[in-house]
Short mmCIF file of C-alpha atoms in Angstrom, two decimals:
data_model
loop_
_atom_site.label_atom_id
_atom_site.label_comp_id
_atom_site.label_asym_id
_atom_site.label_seq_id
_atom_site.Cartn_x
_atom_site.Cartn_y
_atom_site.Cartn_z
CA UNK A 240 -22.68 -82.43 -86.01
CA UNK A 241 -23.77 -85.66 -88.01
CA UNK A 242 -20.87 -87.58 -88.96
CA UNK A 243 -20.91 -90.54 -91.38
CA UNK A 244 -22.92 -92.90 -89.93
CA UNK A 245 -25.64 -90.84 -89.35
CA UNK A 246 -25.36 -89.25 -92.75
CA UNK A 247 -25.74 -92.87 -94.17
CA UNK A 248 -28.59 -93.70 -91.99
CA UNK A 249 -30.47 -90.75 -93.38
CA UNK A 250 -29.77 -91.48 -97.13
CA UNK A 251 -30.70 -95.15 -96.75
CA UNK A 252 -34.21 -93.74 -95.65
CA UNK A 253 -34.01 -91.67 -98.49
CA UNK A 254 -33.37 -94.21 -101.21
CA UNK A 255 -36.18 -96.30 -99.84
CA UNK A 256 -39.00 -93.83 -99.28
CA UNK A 257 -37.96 -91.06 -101.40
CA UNK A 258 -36.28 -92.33 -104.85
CA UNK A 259 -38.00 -92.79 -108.14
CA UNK A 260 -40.89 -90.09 -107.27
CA UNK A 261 -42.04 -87.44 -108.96
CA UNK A 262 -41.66 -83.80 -107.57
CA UNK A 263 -45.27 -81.81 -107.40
CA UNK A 264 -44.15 -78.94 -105.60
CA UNK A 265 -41.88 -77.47 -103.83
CA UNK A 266 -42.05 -74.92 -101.14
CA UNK A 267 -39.31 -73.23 -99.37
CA UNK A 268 -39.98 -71.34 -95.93
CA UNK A 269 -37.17 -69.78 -94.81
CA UNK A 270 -34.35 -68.54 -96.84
CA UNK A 271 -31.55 -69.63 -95.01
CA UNK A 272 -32.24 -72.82 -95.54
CA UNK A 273 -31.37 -72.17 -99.70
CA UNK A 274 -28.34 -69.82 -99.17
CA UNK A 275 -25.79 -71.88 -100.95
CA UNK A 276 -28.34 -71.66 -103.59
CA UNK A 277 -27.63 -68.68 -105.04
CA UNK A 278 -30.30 -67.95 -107.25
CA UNK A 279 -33.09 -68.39 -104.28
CA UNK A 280 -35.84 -70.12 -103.31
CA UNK A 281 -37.98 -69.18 -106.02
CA UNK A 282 -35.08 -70.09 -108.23
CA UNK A 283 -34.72 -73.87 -106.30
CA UNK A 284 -38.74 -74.78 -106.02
CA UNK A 285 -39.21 -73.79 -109.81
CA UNK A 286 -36.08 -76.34 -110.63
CA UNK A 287 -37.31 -79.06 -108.71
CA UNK A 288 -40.80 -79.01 -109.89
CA UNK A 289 -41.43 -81.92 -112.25
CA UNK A 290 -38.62 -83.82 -111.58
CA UNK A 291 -37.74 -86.99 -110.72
CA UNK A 292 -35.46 -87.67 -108.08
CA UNK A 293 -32.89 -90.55 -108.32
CA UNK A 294 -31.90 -92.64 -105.65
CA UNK A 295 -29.53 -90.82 -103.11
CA UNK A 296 -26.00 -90.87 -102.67
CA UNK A 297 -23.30 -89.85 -100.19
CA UNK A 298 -20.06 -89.01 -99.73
CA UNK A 299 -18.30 -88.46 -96.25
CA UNK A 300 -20.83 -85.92 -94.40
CA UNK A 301 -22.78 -84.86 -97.83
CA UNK A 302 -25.37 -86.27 -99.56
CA UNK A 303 -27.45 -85.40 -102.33
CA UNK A 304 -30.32 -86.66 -104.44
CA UNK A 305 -29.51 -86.84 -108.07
CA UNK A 306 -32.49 -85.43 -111.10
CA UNK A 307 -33.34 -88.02 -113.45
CA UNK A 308 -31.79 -86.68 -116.55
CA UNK A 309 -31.71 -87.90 -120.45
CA UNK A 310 -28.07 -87.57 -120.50
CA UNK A 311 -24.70 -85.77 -118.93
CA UNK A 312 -23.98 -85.17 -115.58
CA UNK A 313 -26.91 -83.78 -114.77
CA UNK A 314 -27.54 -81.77 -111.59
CA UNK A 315 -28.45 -82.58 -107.86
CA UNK A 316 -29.60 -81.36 -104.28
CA UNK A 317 -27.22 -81.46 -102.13
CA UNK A 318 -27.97 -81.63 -98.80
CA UNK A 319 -25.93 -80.82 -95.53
CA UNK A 320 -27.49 -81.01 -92.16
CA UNK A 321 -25.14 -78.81 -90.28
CA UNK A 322 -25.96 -78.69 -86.23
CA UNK A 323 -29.50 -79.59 -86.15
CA UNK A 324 -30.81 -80.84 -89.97
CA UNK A 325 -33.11 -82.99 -90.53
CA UNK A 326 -34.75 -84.77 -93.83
CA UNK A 327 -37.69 -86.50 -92.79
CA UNK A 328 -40.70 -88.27 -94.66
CA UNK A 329 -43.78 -87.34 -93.26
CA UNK A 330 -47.62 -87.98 -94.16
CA UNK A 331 -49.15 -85.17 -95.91
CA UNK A 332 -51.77 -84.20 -93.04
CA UNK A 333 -48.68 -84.57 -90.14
CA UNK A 334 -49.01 -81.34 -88.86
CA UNK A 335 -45.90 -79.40 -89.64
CA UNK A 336 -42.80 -79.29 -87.64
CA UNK A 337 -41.67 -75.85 -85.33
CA UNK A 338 -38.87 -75.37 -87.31
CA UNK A 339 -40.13 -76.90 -90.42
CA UNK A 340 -37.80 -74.94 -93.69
CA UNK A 341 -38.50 -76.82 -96.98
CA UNK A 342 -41.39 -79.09 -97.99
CA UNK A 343 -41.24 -81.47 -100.77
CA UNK A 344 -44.43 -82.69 -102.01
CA UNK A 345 -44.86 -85.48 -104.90
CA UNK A 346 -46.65 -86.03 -108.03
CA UNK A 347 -48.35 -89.79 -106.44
CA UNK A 348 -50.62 -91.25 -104.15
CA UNK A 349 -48.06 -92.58 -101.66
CA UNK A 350 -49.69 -90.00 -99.25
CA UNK A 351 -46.19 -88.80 -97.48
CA UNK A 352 -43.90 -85.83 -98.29
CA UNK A 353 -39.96 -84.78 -97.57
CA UNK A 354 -39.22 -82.42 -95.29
CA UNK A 355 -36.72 -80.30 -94.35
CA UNK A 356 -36.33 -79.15 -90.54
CA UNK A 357 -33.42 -77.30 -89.40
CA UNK A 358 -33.33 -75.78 -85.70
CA UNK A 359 -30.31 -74.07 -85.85
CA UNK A 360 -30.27 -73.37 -89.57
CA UNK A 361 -26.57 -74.04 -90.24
CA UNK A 362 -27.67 -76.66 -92.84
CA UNK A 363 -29.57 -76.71 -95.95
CA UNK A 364 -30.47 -77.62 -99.34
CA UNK A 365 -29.48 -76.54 -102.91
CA UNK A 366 -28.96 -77.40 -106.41
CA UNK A 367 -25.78 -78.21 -108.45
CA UNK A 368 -24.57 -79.03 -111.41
CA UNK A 369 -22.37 -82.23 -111.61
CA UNK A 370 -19.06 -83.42 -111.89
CA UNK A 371 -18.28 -86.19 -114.71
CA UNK A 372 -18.14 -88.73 -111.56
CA UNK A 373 -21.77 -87.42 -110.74
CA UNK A 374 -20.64 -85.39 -107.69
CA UNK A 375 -21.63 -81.95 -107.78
CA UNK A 376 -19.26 -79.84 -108.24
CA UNK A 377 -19.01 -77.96 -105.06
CA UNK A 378 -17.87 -80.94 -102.88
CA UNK A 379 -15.98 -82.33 -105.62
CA UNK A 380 -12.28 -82.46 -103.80
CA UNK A 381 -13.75 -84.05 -100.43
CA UNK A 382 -11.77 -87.39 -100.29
CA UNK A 383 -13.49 -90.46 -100.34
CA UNK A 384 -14.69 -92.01 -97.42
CA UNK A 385 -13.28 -95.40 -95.36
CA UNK A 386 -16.33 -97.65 -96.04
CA UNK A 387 -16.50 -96.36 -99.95
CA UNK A 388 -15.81 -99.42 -101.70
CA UNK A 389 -13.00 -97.73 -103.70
CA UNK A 390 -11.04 -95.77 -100.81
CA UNK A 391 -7.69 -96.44 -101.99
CA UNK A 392 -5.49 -98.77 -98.24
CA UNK A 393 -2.42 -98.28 -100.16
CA UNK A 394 -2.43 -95.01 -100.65
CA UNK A 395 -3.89 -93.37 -97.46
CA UNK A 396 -0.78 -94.17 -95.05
CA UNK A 397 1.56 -91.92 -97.71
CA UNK A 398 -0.58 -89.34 -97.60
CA UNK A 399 -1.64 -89.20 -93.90
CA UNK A 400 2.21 -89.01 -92.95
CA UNK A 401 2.94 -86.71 -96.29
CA UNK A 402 0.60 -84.04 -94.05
CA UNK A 403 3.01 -83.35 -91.16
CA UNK A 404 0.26 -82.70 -88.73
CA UNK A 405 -1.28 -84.37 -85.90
CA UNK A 406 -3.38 -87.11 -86.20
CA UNK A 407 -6.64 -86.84 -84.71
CA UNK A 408 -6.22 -83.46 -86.78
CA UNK A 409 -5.77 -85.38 -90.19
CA UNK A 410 -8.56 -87.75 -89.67
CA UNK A 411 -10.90 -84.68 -89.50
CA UNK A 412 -9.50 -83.55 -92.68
CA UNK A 413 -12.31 -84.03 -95.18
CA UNK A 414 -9.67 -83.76 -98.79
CA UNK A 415 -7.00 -86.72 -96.89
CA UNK A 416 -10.69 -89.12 -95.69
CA UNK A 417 -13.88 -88.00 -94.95
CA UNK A 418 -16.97 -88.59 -92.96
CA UNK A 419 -14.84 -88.83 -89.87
CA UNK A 420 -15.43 -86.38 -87.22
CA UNK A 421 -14.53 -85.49 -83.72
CA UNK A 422 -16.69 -88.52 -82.00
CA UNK A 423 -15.55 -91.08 -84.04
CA UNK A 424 -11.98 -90.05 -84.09
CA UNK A 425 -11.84 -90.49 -80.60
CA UNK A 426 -13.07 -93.45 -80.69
CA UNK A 427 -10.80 -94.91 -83.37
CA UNK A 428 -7.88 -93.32 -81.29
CA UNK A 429 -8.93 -94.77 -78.40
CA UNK A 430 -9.09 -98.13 -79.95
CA UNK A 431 -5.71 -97.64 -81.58
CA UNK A 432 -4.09 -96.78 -78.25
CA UNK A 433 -2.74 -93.38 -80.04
CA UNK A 434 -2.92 -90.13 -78.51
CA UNK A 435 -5.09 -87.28 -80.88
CA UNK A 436 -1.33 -85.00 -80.51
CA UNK A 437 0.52 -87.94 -82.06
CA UNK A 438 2.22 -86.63 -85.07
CA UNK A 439 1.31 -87.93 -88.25
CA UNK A 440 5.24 -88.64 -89.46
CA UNK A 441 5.89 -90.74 -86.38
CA UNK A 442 3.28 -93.31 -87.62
CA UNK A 443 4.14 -96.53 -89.11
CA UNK A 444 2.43 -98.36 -92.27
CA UNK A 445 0.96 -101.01 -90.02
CA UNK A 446 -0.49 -98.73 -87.35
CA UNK A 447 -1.91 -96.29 -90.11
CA UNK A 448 -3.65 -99.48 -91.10
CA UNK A 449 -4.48 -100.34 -87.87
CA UNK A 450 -6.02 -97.37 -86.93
CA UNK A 451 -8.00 -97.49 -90.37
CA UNK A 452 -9.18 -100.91 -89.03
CA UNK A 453 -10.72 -99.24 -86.13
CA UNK A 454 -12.20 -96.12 -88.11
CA UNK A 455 -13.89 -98.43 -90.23
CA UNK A 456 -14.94 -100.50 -86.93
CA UNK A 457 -16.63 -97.70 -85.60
CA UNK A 458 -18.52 -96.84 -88.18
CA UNK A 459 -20.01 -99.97 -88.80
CA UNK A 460 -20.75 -100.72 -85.41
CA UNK A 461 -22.45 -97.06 -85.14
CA UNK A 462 -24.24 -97.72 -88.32
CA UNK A 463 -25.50 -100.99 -87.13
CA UNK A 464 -27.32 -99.20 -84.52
CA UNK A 465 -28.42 -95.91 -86.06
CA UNK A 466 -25.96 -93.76 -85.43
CA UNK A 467 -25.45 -91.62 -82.20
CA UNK A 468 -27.80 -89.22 -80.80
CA UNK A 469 -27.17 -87.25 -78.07
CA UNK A 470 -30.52 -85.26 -77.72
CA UNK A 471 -33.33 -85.18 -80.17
CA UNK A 472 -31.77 -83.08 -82.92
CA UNK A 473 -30.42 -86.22 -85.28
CA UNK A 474 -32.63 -88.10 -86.15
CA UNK A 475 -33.55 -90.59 -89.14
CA UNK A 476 -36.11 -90.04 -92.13
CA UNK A 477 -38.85 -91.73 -89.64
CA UNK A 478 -37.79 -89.32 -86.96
CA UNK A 479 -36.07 -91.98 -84.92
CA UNK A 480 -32.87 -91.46 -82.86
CA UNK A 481 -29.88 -93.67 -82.97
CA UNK A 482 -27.86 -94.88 -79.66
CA UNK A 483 -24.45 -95.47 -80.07
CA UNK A 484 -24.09 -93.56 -77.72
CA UNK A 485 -24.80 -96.24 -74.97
CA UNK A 486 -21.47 -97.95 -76.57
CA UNK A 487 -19.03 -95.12 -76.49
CA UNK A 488 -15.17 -96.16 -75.15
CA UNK A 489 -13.86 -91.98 -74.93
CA UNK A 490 -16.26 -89.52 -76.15
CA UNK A 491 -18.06 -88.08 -73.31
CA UNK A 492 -16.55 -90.01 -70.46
CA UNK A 493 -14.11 -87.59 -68.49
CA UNK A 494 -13.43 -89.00 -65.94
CA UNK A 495 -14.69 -92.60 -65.68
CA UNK A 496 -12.77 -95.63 -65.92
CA UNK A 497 -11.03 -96.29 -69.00
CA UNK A 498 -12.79 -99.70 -69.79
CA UNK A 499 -9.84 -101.22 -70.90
CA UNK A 500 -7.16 -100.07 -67.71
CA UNK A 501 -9.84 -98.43 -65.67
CA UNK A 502 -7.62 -95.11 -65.48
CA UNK A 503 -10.03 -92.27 -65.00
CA UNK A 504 -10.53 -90.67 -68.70
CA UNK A 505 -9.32 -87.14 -69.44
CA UNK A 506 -10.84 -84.17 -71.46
CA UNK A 507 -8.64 -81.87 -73.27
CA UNK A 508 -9.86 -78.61 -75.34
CA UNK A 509 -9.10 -79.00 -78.90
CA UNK A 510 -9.65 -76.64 -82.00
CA UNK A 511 -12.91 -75.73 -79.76
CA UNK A 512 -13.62 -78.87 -79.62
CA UNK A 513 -13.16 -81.45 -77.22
CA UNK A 514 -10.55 -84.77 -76.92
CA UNK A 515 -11.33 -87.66 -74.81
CA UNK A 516 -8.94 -90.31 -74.17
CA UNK A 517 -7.17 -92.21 -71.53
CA UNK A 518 -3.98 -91.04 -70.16
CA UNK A 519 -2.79 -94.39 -69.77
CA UNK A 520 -3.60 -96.31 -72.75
CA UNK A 521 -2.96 -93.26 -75.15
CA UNK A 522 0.01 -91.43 -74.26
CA UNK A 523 1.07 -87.91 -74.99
CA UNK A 524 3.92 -87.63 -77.46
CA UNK A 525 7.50 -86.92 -76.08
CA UNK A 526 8.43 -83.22 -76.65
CA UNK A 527 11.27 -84.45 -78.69
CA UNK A 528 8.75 -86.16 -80.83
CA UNK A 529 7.05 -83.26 -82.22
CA UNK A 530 9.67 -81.52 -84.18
#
């Protein structure tokens, strides 16, 4: 699933090609694709038509596209891209996509259109009324993300220990920081030398802000290169694939040399999911340690 680098990659593409224009029409094909809109796809098109759409904004794994309004919150589309989503701008005569859900067409002569294509429909689109800090309300108590300007350092080791969990398990949890997800947290664990069983209350101030450090690291390295793509399903707006993948340290290497102690790298199943990490650099937890 797209974490937050890849979810920033798309709405950069978005607030270039996409912001500022003028919705013609809009046409949804398949319905899944406007569940969490509850009043349909007749309902969404209808909403959208005649609007302008402001540039877009993100927060963790969401984002969403703002309507120009005259004043108030105002209301958005969110969009989520679940397994397989994909926004992309397209030229108008492009013929369409195989799995091709929503089409977005606009009121200009800029000749190219948004579309939504979702193999695995798990993601989707819909419309929602704001908070007062312009989120809408639905995603309203997801925490803010490590590269948002105003994630609150000082505040984030309290409550990562206040959780009493494990922490591979609290960096996935999208109210304590989100936009983090199973890739990247191994890869900040590996960097940190922790172990994804460590308990939470065992960490220290400086190595919650150590492993912060390498969160953050991650990210920006994986947005400097678009993001990882492991087959053809994430993509950008332009319907090009990132590769950090090429510079993974844990994620999908069981068993090759750690490539800091060369230990062979182990794979653990986790919350049917998996855990990479090195057995040498990240240790398991005492027993003694978890209580």
């Amino acid at each position: 699933m797209p974490e937050l680098p890849e979810v920033e990659v798309v709405r950069r593409g978005l607030a270039r090609w996409v912001s500022g224009r003028t919705v013609a029409e809009a046409e949804v094909l398949h319905p899944r694709a406007v569940r969490r809109h509850v009043a349909g796809g007749g309902d969404f098109a209808a909403r959208l038509r005649g609007r302008t759409l402001a540039p877009a904004r993100r927060r963790g794994k969401y984002l969403w596209l703002p309507l120009d309004e005259a004043e108030g919150p105002g209301t958005s589309v969110l969009g989520h891209l679940g397994m397989s989503g994909q926004l992309l701008v397209r030229p108008v005569e492009a013929p369409d996509e195989k799995h091709l859900r929503i089409r977005v067409r606009f009121a200009d002569s800029l000749g190219t259109e948004l579309r939504f294509v979702d193999q695995r429909t798990f993601g989707g689109l819909s419309l929602h009324e704001n908070t007062q800090d312009g989120l809408p309300d639905v995603i309203a108590h997801i925490a803010r993300d490590p590269l948002d300007p105003a994630f609150d350092d000082a505040a984030f080791p309290v409550a990562l220990r206040a959780k009493r969990t494990t922490v591979k398990r609290a960096l996935l949890d999208q109210s304590l920081i989100s936009g983090v997800g199973n890739i990247y947290a191994d890869e900040a664990l590996w960097r940190s030398r922790l172990h994804y069983d460590r308990p939470t209350a065992s960490l220290t101030r400086p190595r919650i802000a150590d492993l912060l450090g390498h969160v953050r690291d991650v990210m920006t390295a994986a947005l400097d290169v678009g993001g990882t793509s492991f087959d053809s399903l994430y993509v950008n707006v332009n319907g090009e694939s990132g590769y950090f993948d090429r510079s993974l340290n844990a994620y999908g290497r069981e068993d090759e040399p750690c490539l800091r102690c060369a230990t062979p790298m182990r794979r653990r199943a986790w919350m049917n999911r998996s855990s990479y990490f090195c057995p040498r650099c990240q240790r398991p937890p005492r027993p003694a340690a978890r209580a």
